[in-house]
CSV table of C-alpha atoms in Angstrom, one decimal:
chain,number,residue,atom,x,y,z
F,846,UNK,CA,54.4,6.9,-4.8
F,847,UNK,CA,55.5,8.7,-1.3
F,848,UNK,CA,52.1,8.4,0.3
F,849,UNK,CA,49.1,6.3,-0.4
F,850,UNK,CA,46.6,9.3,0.4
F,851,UNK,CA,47.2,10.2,-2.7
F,852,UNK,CA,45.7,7.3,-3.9
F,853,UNK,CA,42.4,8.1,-2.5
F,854,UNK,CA,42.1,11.9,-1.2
F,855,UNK,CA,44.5,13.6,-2.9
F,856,UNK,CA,43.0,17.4,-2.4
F,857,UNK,CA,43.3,16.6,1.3
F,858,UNK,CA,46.8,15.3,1.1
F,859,UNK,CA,47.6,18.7,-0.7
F,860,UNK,CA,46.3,20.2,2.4
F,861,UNK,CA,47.9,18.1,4.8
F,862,UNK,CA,51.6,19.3,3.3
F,863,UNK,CA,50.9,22.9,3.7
F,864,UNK,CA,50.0,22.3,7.3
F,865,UNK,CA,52.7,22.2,10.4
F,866,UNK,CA,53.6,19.5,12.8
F,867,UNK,CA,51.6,20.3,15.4
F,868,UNK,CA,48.6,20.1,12.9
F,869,UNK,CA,49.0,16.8,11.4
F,870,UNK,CA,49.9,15.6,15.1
F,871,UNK,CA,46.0,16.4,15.7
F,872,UNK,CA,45.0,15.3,12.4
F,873,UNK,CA,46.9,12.0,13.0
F,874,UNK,CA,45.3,11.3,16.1
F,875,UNK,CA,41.7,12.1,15.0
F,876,UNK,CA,42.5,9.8,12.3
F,877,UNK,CA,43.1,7.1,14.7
F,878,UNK,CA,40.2,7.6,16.9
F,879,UNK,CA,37.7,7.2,13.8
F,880,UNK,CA,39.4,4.2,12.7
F,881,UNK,CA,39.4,2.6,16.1
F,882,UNK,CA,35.6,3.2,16.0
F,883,UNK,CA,35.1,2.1,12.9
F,884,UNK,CA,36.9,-1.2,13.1
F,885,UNK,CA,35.4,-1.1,16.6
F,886,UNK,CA,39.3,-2.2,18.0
F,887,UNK,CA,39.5,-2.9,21.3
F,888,UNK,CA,43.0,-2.7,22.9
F,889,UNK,CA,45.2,-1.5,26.0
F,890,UNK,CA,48.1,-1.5,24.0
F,891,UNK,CA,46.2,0.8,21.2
F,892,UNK,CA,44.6,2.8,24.1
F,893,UNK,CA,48.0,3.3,26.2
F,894,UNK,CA,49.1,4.9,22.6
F,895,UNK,CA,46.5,6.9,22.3
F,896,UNK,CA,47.1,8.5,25.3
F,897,UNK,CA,50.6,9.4,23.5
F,898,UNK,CA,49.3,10.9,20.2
F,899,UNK,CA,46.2,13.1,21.5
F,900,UNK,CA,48.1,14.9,23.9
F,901,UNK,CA,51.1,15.5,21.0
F,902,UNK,CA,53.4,13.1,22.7
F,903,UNK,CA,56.3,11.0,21.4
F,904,UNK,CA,55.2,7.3,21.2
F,905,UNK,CA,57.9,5.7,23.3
F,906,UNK,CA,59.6,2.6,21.1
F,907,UNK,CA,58.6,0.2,23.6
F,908,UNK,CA,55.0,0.4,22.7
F,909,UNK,CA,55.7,1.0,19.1
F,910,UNK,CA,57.4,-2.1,18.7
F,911,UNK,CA,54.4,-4.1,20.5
F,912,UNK,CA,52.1,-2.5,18.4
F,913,UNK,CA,54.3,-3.6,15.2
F,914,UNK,CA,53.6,-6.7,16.5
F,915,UNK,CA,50.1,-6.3,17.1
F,916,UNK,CA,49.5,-5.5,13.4
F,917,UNK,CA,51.4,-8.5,12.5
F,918,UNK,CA,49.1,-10.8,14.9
F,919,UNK,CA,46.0,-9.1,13.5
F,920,UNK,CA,46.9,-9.7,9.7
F,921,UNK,CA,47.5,-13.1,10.4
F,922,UNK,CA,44.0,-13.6,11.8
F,923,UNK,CA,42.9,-11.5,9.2
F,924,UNK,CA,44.7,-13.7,6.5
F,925,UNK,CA,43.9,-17.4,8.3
F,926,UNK,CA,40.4,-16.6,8.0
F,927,UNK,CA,40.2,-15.4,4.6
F,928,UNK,CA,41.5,-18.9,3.9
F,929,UNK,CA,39.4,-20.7,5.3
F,930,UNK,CA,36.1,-18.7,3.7
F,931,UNK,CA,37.5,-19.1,0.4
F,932,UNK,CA,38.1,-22.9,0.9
F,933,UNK,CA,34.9,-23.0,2.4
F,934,UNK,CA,33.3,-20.6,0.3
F,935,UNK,CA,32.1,-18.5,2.9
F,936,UNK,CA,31.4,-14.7,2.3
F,937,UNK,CA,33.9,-11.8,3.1
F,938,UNK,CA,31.7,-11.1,6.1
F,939,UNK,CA,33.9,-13.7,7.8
F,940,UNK,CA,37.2,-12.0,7.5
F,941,UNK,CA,36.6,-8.3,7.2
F,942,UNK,CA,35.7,-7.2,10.5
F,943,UNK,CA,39.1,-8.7,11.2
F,944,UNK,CA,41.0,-6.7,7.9
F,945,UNK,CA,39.3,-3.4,9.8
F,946,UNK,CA,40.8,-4.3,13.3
F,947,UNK,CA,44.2,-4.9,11.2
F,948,UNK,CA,44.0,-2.0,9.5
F,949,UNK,CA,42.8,0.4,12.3
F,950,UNK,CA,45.7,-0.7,14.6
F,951,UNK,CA,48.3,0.0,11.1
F,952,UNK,CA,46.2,3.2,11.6
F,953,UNK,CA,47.7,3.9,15.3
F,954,UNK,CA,50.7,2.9,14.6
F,955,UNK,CA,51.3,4.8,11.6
F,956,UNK,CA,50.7,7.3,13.4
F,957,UNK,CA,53.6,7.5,15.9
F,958,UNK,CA,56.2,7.9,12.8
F,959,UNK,CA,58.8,10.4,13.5
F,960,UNK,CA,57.8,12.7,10.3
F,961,UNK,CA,54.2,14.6,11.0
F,962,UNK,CA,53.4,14.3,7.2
F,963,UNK,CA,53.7,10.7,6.7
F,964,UNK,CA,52.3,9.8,10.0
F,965,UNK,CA,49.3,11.9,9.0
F,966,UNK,CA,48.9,10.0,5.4
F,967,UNK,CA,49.6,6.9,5.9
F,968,UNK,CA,47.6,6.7,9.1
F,969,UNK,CA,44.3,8.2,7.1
F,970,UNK,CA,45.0,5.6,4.3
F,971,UNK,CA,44.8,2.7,6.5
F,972,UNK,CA,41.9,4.2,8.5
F,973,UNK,CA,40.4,4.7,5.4
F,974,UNK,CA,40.4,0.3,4.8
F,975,UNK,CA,40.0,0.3,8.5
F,976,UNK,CA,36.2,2.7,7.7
F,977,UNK,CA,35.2,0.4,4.9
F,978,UNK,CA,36.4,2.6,2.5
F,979,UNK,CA,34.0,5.1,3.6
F,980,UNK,CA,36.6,8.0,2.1
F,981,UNK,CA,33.9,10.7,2.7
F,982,UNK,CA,33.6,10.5,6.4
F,983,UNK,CA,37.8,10.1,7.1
F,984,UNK,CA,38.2,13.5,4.8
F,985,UNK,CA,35.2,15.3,7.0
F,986,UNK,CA,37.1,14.0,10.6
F,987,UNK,CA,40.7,15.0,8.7
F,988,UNK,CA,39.2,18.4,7.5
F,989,UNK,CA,37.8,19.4,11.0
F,990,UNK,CA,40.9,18.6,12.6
F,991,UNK,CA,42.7,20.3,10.0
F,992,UNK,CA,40.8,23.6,10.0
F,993,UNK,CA,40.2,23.7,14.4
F,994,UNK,CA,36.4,23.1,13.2
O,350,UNK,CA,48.4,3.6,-34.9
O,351,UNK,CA,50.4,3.2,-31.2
O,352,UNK,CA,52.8,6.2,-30.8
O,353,UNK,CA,56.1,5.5,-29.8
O,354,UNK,CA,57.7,6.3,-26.9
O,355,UNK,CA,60.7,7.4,-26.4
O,356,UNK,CA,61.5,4.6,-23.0
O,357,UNK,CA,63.6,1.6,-23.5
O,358,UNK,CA,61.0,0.3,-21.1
O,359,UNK,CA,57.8,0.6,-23.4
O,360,UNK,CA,59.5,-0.7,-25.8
O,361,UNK,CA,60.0,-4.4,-23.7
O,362,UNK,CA,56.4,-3.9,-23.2
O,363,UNK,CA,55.9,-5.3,-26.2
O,364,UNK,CA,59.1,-7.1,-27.3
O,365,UNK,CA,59.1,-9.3,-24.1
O,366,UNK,CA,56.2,-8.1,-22.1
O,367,UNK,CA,55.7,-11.9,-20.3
O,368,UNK,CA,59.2,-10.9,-18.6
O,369,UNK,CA,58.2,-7.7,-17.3
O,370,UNK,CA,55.2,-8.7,-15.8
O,371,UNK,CA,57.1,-11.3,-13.9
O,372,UNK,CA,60.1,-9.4,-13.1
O,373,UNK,CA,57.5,-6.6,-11.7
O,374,UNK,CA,55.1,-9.2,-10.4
O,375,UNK,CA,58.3,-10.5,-8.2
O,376,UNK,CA,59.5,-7.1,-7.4
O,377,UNK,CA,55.8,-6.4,-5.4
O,378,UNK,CA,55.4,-9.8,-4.3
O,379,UNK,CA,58.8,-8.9,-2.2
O,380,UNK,CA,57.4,-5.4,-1.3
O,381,UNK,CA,54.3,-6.9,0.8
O,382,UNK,CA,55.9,-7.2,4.4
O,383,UNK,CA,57.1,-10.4,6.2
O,384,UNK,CA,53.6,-11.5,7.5
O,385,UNK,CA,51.7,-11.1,3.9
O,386,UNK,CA,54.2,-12.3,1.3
O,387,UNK,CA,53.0,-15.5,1.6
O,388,UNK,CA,49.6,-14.7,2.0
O,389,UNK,CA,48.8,-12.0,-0.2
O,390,UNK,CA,49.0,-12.1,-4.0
O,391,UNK,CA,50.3,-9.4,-6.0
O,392,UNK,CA,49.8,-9.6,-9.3
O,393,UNK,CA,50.8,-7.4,-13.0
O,394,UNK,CA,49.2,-7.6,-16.1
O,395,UNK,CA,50.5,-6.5,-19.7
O,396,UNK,CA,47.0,-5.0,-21.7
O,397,UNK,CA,46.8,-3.3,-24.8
O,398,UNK,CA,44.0,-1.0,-25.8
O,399,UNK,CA,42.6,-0.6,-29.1
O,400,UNK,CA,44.8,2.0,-29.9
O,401,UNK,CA,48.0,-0.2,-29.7
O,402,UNK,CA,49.3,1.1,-26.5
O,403,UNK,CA,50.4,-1.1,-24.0
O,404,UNK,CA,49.6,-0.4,-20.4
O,405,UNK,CA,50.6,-2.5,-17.1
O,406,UNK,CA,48.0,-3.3,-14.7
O,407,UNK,CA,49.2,-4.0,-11.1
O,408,UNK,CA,46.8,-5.5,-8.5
O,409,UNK,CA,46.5,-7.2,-5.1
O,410,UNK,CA,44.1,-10.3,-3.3
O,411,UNK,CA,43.8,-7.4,-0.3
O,412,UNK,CA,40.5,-6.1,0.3
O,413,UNK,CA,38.7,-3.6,-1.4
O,414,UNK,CA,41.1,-0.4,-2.3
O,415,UNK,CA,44.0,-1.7,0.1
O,416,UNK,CA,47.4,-1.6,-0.9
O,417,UNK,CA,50.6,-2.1,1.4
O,418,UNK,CA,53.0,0.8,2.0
O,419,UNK,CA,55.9,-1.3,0.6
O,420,UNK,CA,53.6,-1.6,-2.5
O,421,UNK,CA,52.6,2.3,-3.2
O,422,UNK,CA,56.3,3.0,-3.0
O,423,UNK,CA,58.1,0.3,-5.6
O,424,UNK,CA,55.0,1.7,-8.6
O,425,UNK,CA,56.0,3.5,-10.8
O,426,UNK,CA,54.2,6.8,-12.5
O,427,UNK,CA,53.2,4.8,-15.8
O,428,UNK,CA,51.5,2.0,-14.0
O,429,UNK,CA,47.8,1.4,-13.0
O,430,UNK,CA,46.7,0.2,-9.1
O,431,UNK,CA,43.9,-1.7,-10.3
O,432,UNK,CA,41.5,-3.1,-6.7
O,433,UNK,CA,38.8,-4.2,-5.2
O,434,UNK,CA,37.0,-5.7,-8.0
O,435,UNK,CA,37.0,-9.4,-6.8
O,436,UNK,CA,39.6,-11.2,-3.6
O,437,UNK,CA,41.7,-12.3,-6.4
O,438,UNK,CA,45.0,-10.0,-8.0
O,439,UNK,CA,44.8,-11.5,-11.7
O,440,UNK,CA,40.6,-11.5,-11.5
O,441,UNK,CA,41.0,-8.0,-10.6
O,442,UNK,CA,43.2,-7.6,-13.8
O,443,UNK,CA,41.0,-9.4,-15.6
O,444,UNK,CA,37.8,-7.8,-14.9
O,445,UNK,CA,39.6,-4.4,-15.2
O,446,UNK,CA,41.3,-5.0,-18.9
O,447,UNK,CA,37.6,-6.2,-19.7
O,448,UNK,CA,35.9,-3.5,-18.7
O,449,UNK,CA,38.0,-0.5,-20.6
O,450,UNK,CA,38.1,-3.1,-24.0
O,451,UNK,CA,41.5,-3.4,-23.3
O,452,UNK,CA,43.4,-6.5,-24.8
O,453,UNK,CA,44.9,-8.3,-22.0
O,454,UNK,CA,48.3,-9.4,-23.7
O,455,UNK,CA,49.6,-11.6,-20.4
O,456,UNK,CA,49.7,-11.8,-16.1
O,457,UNK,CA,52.3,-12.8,-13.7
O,458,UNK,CA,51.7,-13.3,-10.0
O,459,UNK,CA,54.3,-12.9,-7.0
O,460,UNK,CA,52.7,-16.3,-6.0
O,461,UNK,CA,51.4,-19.7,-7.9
O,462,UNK,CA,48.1,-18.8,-9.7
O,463,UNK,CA,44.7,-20.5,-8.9
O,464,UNK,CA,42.8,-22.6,-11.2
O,465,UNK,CA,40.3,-20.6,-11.1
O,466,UNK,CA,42.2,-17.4,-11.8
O,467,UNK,CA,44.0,-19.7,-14.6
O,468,UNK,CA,40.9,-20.5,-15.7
O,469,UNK,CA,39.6,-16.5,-16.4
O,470,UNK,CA,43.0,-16.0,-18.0
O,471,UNK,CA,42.7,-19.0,-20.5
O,472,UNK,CA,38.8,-17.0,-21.6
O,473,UNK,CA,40.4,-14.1,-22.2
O,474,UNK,CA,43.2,-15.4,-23.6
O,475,UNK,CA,46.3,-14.0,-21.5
O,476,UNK,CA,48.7,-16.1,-21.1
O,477,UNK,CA,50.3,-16.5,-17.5
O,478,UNK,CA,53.6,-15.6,-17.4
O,479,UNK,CA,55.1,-17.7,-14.2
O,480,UNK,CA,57.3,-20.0,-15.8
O,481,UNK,CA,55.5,-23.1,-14.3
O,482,UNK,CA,52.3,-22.2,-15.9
O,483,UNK,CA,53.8,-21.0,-19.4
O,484,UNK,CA,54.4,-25.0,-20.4
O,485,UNK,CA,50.7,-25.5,-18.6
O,486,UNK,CA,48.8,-23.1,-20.7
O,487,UNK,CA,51.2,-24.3,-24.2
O,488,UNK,CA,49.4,-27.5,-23.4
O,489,UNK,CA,45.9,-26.3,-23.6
O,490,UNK,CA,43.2,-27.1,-26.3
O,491,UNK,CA,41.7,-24.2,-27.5
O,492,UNK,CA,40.1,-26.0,-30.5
């Protein structure tokens, strides 16, 4: 499987392939502002790339690499305190916020991959975790950017 | 009646079908990236449905409908993302196989399985296919 989109919006990823890099460089980045919302993410780093990907700029490798790092930080968070609520039997409401902040930063920096197409997908499937699998709303904020709505 | 098909592959589904969960099981378990292979479990299960044709189930302990990038690329066309039924990769299986009336034949997980995963798999009768818990469910009582 190339692209996990498929997995959950395929019409839109059928979309996404007929479009041109310019395109999914907007759709990417209004990907990762509903995702950063969602998850309700609060980062420099993620901000400072930002900046990068809404005005169709090249993410330099320096803050790629931190945000790599980033991710890996927030999963760990994510996965210490899933741990601990299951040996505690504590609900998921302990560790999900946290999974959404994971996934919304994976969101951002999927985003800055070289090819448009696969920053486009794989960016909307992980906003997609990062929305509470609220599927509906990503495709509305993926169609609009698409279509210049 | 199953119909035969015509991959050397379907055809270890159900000649050794304990080894290909585990070999697949490992193969995904090594797909999750550095930070969740030892936090995440991926799991594969071997079901069969009432029409004698043997599926594989793969699932994950992520949240909800969440599956790594590493993941989504090692599957394969002929097998099933089964997610987001419970925190647990085998459960999810479990609950899954039990829901279509599918036969769940056996499970292997990328990581050691819980007792109280082992114990869903022992109801249903699966047998875990991780070579430490083969000898552990042998020794079971299920008189």
């Amino acid at each position: 499987m190339e692209y996990r989109l498929q997995l959950i919006a395929k019409d839109v990823l059928g979309e996404l392939v007929s479009a041109d890099g310019s395109r999914l460089r907007r759709v990417a980045a209004a990907i990762c502002k509903f995702a950063i919302e969602r998850a309700g993410l609060e980062s420099h780093l993620v901000n400072e790339a930002m900046r990068y990907l809404v005005s169709g700029q090249a993410v330099p490798m320096r803050i790629r690499t931190d945000l790599e790092d980033l991710v890996d930080q927030l999963d760990e968070t994510y996965f210490d305190l899933k741990e601990v609520a299951e040996a505690t039997n504590k609900g998921d409401e302990t560790w999900h916020p946290m999974f959404h902040k994971a996934r919304a930063a994976a969101a951002v920096l999927f985003a800055c991959e070289e090819d448009p197409l696969r920053a486009a997908s794989e960016s909307a499937f992980e906003a997609n975790a990062a929305a509470h699998d609220d599927t509906e709303a990503l495709k509305k904020v993926m169609l609009e950017s698409l279509h210049g709505r | 009646m199953r119909t035969p098909g015509p991959l050397v592959e379907e055809a270890a589904l159900y000649e050794n079908p304990i080894r290909i969960a585990r070999v697949r099981a490992t193969a995904f378990q090594q797909a999750l990236p550095p930070g969740a292979r030892g936090r995440a479990t991926m799991a594969v299960g071997i079901a069969e449905t009432p029409q004698g044709n043997r599926v594989v189930l793969v699932s994950t302990s992520e949240a909800n409908r969440f599956i790594r990038s590493g993941v989504a690329a090692l599957k394969r066309s002929d097998e099933i993302f089964v997610t987001g039924l419970t925190t647990h990769a085998e459960q999810n299986i479990v609950v899954f196989a039990e829901s279509q009336g599918w036969e769940l034949i056996t499970v292997a997980a990328g990581r050691p399985i819980c007792e109280v995963c082992m114990a869903e798999l022992v109801r249903v009768g699966a047998r875990p296919a991780n070579p430490r818990m083969v000898a552990a469910w042998w020794s079971i009582d299920f008189s």
